[in-house]
Coordinates of C-alpha atoms (C1' of nucleotides) in Angstrom, one line a residue:
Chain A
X76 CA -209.6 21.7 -80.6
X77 CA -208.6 22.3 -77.0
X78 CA -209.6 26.3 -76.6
X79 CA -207.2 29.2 -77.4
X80 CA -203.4 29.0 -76.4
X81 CA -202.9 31.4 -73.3
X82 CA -200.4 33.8 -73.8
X83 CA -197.3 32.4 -71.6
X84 CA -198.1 29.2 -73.6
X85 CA -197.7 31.3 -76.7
X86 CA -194.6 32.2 -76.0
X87 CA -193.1 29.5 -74.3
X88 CA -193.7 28.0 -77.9
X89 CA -191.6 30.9 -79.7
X90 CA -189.0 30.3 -77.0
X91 CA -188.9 26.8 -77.5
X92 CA -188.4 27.2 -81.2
X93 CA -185.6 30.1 -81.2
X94 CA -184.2 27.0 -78.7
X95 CA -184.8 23.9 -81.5
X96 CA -183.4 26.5 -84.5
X97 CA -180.4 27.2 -82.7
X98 CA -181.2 31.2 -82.5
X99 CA -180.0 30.2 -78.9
X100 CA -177.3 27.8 -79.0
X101 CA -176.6 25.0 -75.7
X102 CA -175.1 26.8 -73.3
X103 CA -175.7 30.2 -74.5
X104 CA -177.2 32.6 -72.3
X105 CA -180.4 34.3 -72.9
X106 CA -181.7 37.5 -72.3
X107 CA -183.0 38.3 -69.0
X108 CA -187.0 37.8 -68.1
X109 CA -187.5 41.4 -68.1
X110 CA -185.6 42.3 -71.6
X111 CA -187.5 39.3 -72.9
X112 CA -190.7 40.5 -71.4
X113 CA -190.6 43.6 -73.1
X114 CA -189.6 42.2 -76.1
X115 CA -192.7 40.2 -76.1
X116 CA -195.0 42.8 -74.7
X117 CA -196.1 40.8 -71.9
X118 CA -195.2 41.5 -68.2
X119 CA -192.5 39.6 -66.1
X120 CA -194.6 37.0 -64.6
X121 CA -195.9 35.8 -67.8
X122 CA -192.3 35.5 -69.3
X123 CA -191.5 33.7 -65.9
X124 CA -194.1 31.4 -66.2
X125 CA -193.1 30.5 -70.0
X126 CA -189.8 30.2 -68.9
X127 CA -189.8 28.0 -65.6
X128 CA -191.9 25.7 -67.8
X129 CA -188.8 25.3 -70.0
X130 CA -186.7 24.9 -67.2
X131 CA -188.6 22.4 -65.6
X132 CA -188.6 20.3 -68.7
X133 CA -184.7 20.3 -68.7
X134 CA -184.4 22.7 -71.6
X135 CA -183.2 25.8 -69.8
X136 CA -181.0 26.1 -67.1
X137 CA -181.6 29.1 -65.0
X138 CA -179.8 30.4 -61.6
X139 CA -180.3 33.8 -59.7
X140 CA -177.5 36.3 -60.4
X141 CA -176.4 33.8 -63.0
X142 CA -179.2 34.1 -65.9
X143 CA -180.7 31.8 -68.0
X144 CA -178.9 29.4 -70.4
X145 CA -180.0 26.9 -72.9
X146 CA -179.5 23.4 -71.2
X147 CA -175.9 21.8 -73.0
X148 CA -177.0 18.4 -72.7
X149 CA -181.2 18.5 -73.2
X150 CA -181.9 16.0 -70.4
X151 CA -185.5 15.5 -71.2
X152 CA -187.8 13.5 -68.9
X153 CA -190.6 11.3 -70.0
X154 CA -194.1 11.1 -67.7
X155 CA -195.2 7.7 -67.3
X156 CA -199.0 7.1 -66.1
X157 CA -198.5 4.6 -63.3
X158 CA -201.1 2.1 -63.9
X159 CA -204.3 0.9 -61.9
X160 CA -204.7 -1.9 -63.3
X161 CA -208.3 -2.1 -63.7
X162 CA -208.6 1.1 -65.1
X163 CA -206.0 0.2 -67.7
X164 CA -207.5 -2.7 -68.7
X165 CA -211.2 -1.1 -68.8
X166 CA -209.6 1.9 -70.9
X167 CA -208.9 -0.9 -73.4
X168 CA -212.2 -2.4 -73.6
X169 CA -211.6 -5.2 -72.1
X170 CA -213.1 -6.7 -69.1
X171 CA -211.2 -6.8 -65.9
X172 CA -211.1 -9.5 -63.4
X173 CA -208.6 -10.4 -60.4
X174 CA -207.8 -13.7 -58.1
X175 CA -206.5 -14.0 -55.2
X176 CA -203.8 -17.1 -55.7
X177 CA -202.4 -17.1 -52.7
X178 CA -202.6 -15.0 -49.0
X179 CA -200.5 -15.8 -46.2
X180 CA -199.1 -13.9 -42.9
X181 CA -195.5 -14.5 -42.6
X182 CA -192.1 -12.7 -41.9
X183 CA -191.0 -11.8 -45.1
X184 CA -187.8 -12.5 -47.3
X185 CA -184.5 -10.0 -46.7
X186 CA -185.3 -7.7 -49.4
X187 CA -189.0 -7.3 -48.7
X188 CA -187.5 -6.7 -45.4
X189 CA -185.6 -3.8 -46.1
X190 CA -188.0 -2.4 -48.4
X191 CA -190.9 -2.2 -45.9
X192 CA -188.6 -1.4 -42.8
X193 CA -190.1 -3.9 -40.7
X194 CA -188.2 -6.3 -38.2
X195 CA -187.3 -9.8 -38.9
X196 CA -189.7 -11.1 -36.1
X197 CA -192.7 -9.1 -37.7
X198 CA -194.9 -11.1 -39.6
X199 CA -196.5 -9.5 -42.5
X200 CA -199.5 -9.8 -45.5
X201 CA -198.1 -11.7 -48.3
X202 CA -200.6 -11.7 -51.2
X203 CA -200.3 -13.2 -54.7
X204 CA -202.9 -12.2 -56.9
X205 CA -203.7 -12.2 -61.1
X206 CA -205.3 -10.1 -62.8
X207 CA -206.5 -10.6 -65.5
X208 CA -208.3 -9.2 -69.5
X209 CA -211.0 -10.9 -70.7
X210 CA -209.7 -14.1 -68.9
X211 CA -206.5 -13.8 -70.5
X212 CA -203.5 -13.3 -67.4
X213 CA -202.5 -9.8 -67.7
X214 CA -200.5 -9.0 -64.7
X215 CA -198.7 -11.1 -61.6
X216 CA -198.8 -9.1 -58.7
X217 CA -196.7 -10.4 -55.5
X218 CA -197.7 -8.5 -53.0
X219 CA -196.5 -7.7 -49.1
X220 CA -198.1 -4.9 -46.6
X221 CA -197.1 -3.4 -43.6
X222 CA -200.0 -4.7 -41.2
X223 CA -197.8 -2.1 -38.4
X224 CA -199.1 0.7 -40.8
X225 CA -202.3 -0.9 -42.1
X226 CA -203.6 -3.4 -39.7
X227 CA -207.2 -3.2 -41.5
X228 CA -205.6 -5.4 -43.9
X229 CA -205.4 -8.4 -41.5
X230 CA -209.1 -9.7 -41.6
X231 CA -209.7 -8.0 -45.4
X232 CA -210.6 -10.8 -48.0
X233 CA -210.0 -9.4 -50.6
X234 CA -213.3 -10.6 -52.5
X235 CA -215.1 -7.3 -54.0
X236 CA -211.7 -5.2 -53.9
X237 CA -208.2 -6.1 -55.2
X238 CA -205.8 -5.6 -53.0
X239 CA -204.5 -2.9 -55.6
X240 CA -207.9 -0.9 -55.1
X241 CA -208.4 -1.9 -51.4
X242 CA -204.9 -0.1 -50.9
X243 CA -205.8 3.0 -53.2
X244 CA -209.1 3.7 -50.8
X245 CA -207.7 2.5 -47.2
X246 CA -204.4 3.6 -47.3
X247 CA -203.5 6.8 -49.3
X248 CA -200.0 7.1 -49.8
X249 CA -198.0 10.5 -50.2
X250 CA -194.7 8.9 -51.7
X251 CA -192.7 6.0 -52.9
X252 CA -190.6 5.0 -55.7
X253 CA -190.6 2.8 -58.5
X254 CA -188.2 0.4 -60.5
X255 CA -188.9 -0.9 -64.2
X256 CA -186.6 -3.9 -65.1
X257 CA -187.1 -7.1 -67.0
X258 CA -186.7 -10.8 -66.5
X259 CA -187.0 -14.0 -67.9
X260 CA -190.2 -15.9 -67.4
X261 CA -189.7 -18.8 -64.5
X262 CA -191.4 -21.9 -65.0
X263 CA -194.1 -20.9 -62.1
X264 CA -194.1 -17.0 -64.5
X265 CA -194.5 -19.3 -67.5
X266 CA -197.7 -21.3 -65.7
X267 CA -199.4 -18.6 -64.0
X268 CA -199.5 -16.0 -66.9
X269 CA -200.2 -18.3 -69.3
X270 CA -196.8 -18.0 -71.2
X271 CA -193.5 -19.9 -72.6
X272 CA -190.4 -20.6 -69.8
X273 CA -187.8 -18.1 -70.9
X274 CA -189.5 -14.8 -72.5
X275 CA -189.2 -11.8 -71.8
X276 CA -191.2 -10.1 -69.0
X277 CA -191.8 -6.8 -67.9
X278 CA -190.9 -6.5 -64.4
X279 CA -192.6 -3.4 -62.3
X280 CA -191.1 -2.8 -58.4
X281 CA -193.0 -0.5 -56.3
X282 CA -192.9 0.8 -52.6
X283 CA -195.3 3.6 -51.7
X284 CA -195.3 4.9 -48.4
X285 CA -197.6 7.2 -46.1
X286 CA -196.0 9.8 -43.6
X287 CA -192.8 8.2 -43.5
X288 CA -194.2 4.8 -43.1
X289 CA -193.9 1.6 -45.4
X290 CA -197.5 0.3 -46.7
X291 CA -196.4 -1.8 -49.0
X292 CA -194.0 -3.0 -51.5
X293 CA -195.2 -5.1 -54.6
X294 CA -193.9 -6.6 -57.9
X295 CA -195.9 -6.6 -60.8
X296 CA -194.5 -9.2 -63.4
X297 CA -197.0 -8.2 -66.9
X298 CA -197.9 -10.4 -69.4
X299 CA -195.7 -11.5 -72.7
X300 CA -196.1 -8.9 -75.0
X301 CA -196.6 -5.5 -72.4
X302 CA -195.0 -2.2 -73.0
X303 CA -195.2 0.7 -71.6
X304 CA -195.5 4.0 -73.6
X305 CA -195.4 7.7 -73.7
X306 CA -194.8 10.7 -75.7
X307 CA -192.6 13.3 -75.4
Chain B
X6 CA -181.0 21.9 -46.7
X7 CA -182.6 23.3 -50.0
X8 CA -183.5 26.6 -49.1
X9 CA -186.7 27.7 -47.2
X10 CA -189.9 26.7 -48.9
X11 CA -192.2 29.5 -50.3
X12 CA -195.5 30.2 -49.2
X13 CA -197.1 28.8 -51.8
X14 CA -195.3 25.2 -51.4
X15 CA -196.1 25.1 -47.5
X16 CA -199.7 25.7 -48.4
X17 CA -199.6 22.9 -50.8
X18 CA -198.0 20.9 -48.4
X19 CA -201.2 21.6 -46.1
X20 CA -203.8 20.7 -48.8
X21 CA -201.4 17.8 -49.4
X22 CA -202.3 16.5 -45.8
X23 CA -206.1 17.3 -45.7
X24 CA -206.3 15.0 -48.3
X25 CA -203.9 12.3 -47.2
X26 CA -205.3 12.3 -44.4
X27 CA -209.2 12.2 -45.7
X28 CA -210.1 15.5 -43.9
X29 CA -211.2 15.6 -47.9
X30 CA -212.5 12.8 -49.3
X31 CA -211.5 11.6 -52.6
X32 CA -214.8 12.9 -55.2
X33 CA -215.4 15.5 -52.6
X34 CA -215.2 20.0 -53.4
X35 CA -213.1 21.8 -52.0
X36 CA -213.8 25.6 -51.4
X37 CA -213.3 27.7 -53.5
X38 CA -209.8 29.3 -54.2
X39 CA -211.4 32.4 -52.9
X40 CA -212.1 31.0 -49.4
X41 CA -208.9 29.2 -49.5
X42 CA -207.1 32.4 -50.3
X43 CA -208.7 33.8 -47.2
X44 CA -208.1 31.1 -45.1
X45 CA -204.5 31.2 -45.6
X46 CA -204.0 34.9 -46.1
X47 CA -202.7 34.9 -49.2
X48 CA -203.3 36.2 -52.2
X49 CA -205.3 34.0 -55.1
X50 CA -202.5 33.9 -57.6
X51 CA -200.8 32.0 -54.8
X52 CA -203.7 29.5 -54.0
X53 CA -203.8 28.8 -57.6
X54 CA -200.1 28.4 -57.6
X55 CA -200.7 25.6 -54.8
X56 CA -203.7 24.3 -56.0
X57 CA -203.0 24.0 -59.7
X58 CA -199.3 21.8 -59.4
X59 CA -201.8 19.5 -57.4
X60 CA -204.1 19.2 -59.7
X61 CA -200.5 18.5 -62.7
X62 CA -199.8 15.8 -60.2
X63 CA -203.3 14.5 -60.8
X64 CA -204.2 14.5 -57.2
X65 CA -207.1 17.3 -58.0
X66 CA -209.5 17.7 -60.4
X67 CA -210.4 21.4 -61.8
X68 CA -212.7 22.6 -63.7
X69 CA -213.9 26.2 -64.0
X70 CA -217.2 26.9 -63.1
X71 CA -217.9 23.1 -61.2
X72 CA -214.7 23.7 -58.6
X73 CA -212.1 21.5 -57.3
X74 CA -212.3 18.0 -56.1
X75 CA -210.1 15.2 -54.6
X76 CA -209.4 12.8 -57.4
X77 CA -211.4 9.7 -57.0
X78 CA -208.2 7.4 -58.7
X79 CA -205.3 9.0 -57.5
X80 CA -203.5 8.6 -60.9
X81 CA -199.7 9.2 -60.4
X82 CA -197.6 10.0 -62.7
X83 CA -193.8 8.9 -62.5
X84 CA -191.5 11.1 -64.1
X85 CA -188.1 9.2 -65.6
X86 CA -184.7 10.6 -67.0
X87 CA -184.2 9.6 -70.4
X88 CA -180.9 8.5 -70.3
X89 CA -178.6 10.1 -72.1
X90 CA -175.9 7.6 -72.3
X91 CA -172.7 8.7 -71.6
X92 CA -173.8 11.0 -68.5
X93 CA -175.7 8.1 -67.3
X94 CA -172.4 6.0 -67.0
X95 CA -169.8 8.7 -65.9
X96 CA -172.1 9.4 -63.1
X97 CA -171.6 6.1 -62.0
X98 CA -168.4 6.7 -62.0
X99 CA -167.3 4.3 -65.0
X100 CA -165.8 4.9 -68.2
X101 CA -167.6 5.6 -71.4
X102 CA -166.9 3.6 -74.4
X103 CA -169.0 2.9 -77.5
X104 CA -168.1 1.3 -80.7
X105 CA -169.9 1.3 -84.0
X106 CA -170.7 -2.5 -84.9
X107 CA -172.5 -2.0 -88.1
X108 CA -172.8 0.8 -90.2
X109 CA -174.5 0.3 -93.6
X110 CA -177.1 2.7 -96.1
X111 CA -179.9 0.4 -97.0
X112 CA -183.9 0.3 -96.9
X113 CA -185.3 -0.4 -93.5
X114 CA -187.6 -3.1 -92.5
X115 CA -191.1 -2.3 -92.9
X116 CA -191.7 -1.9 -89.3
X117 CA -188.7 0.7 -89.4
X118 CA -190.0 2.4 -92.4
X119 CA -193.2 3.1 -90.6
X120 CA -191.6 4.6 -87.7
X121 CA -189.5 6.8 -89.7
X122 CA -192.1 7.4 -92.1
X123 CA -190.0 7.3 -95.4
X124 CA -190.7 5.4 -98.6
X125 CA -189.9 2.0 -99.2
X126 CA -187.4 2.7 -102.4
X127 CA -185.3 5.4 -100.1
X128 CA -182.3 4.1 -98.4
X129 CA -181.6 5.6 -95.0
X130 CA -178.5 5.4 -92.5
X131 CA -178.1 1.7 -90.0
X132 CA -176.3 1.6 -86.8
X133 CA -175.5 -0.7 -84.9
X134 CA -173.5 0.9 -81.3
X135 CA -172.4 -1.0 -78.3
X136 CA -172.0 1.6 -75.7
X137 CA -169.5 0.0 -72.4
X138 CA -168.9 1.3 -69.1
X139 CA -165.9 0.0 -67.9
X140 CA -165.2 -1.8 -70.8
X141 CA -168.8 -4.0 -69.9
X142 CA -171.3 -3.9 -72.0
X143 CA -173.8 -1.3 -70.9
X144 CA -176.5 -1.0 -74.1
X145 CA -176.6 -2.0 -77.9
X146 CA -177.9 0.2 -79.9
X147 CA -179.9 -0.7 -83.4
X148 CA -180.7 2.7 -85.2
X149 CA -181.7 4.1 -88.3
X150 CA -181.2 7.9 -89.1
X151 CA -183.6 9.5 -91.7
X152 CA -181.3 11.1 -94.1
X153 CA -183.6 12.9 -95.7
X154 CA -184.2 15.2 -92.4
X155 CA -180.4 14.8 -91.3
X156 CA -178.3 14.7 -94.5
X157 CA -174.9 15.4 -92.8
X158 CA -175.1 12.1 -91.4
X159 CA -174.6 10.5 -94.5
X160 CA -171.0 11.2 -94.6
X161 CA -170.4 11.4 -90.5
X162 CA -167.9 8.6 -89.3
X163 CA -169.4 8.5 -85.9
X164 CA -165.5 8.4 -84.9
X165 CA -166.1 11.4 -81.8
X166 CA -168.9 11.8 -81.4
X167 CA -171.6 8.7 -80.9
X168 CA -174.2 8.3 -82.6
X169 CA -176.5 9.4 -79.9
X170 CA -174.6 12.9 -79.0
X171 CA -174.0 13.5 -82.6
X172 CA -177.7 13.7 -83.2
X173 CA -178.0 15.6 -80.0
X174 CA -175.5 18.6 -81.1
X175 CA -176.4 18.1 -85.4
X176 CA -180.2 17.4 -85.1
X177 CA -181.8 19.2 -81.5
X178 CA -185.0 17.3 -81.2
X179 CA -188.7 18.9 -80.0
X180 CA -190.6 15.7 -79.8
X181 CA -190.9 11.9 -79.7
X182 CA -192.4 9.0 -77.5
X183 CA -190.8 6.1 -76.2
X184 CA -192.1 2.5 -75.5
X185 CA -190.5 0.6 -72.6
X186 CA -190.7 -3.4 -72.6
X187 CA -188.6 -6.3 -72.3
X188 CA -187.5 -9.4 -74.3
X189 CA -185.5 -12.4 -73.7
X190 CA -181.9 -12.5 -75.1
X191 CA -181.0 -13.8 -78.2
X192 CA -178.1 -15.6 -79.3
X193 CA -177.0 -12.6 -80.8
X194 CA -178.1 -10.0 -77.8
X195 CA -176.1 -12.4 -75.8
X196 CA -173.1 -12.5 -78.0
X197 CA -173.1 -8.6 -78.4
X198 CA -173.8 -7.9 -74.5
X199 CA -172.2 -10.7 -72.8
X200 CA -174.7 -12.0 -71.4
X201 CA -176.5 -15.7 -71.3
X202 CA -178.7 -16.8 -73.9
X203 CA -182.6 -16.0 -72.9
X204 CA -182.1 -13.3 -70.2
X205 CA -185.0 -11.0 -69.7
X206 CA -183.2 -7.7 -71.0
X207 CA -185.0 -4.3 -70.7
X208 CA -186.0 -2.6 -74.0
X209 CA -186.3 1.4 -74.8
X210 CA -187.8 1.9 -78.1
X211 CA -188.2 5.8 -79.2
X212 CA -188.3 8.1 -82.0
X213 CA -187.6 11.5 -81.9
X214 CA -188.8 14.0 -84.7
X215 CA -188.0 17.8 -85.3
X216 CA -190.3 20.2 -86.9
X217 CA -192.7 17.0 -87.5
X218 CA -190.0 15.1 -89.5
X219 CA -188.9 12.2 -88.0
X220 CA -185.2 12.6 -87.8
X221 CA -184.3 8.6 -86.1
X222 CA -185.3 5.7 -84.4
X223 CA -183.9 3.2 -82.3
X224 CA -184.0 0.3 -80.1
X225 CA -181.7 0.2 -77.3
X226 CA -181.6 -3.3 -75.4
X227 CA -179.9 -3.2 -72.2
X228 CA -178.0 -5.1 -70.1
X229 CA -178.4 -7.9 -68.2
X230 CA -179.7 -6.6 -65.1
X231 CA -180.6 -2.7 -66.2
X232 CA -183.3 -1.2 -63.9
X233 CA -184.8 2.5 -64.1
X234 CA -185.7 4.1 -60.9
X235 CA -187.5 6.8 -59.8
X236 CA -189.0 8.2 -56.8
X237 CA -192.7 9.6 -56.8
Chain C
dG289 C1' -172.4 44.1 -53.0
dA290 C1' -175.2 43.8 -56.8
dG291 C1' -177.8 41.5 -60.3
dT292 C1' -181.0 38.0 -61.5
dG293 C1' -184.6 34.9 -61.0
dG294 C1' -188.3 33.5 -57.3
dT295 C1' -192.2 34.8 -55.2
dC296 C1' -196.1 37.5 -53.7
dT297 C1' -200.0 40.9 -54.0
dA298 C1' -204.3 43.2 -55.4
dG299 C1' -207.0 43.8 -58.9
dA300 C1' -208.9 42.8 -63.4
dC301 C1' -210.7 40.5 -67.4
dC302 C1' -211.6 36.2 -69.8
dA303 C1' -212.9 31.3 -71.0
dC304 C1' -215.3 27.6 -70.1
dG305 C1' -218.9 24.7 -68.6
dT306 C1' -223.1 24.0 -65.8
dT307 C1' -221.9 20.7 -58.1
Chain D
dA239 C1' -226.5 33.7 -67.2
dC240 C1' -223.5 33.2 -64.0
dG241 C1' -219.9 31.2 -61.2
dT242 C1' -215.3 29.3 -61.0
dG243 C1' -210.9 28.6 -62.4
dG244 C1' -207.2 30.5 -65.9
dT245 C1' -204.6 34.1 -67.0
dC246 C1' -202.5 38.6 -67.0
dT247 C1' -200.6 43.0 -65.1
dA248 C1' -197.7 46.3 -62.5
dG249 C1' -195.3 46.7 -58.8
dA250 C1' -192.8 45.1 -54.9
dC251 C1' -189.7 42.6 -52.0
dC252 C1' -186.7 38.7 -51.3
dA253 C1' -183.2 34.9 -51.8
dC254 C1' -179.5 33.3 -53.9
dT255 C1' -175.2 33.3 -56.1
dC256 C1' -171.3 35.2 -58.4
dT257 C1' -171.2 33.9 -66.8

DNA sequence: GAGTGGTCTAGACCACGTT
DNA sequence: ACGTGGTCTAGACCACTCT
């Protein structure tokens, strides 16, 4: 379906079973990259490559001088697709809309504070916006940005981009962290997503920055019902 | 700190900030990994070694024979730690406890049976864990173990090991998904976790399967208050 | 101090897709 | 048909850590 396997991917797959049936037990040490190169015909690199896959995936430990071990506990790690909105929604098949519900400049609250790193005299973009799935409220997004690190954002409406998208072409970002929790739907949850008081919602904190400076820090409350979903 | 960085992440550092900072526009080509190569004096196994973790990080898109360009979406992706429970609380410096609530051979609910894909008329293994920290209830645990694929489990009290790092040592896992949402508390959630009735608690669904068998599947519902984070 | 993985090079061939 | 990225090799040097 998707072309040949290459060789190092070949062999990571060998590897990785001799790993699952226990050839190699947790903690065990394997042979080294050359023995295993040889072994496998191939030359160092390749077996390196195979190997720093499986390392990188938490299922081999490896340290210079040391060796390489099987991983005792397999700490796997699961890749999430951060979400733009519209092109989640599109990817569905559904049509993709956004309002603007509320847009303010004001000093923020304590936490949005600390999260953007801005002073308590500083008055900052507040936005509120829905977005929405063939009309049906899909996502809550409460919104603050740093007008010290994107003062374009002062006099933008807002009207053919969503703040989401207007962010994603004005103001690249290089790094930030997320935080997936969950809540229970407030009354003003319950009216502006269209759902009861008192389910279950899927909470989404995010802060992405840009050289060391704060752009903006959102949290995206999703509709009844939204999960997010990955395989291994 | 963490070493010097090599070569080939400095020059990925330097592509990194041509495109942060638009000296390449998002849908525009890049040269060549040729040129590149030359421009940076190093060798092309090195520019590809640059150029191609960009490209995993989904802020390039390659393809042979058309080139390299700056993603127009720059889709992220987040990578998580799946917990693995007991590591995840002892690193918090608490205690680890669990307890086995329920523990019962019968047919699973349909939605169960899909997962695990089994037959209706076969009877498979049912726990119910509460895993502490502290003595506070950290996670409950609602599982069902295909005994056809783990047979040993049929007779395992669960007494030393938990559930979860039994599996892990008896049953080594090569693949899965998971599904992250949230619900509101029940009375029973509440009851089991000690928390209020109607809470928004965080849910991690998965399955995890070995040699295409599905070996288990479970839904853990955490605490009041749970958060994944992650950095980018 | 010595052994192992980490990285780099120069060159080659191949696979894929048509900026 | 041809150009570009994907992969592989053989050899070399280096960095880190000490099952």
């Amino acid at each position: 379906m998707s072309g040949a396997p290459s060789s190092w991917q070949v062999i990571q797959d060998q590897i990785r079973q001799r790993i699952s049936r226990r050839e190699w037990q947790p903690g065990e040490y394997i042979p080294h990259e050359t023995d295993l190169a040889a072994e496998f015909g191939c030359a160092r690199a390749t077996m390196n490559r195979a190997l720093r896959g499986l390392a990188e995936e938490g299922l081999l430990e490896r340290r210079r001088k040391a060796g390489t071990r099987v991983a005792l506990t397999p700490v796997r790690l699961a890749r999430f697709h951060i979400p733009v909105i519209r092109d989640e929604i599109e990817s569905k098949g559904a049509s993709f809309q956004f309002s603007v519900l509320h847009r303010a400049i004001a000093v923020p609250p304590p936490d949005v504070l600390t999260r953007l790193q801005t002073g308590a005299d500083q008055p900052q973009l507040h936005l509120q916006t829905l977005y929405t799935a063939n009309g049906a409220p899909y996502v809550h997004e409460d919104r603050w940005i740093n007008l010290d690190a994107v003062p374009a954002a002062r006099d933008e409406a807002f009207a053919s981009f969503s703040p989401n998208e207007w962010l994603v072409r004005e103001a690249p970002f290089d790094g930030g962290d997320f935080t997936l929790s969950a809540t229970a739907a407030t009354a003003h949850d319950a009216r502006v997503l269209g759902c009861a008081e008192g389910e279950g919602l899927f909470v989404l904190n995010r802060t992405t920055q840009a050289g060391g400076a704060v752009i903006t820090s959102v949290r995206m409350v999703f509709h009844s019902g939204y999960a997010m979903h990955t395989a291994l």
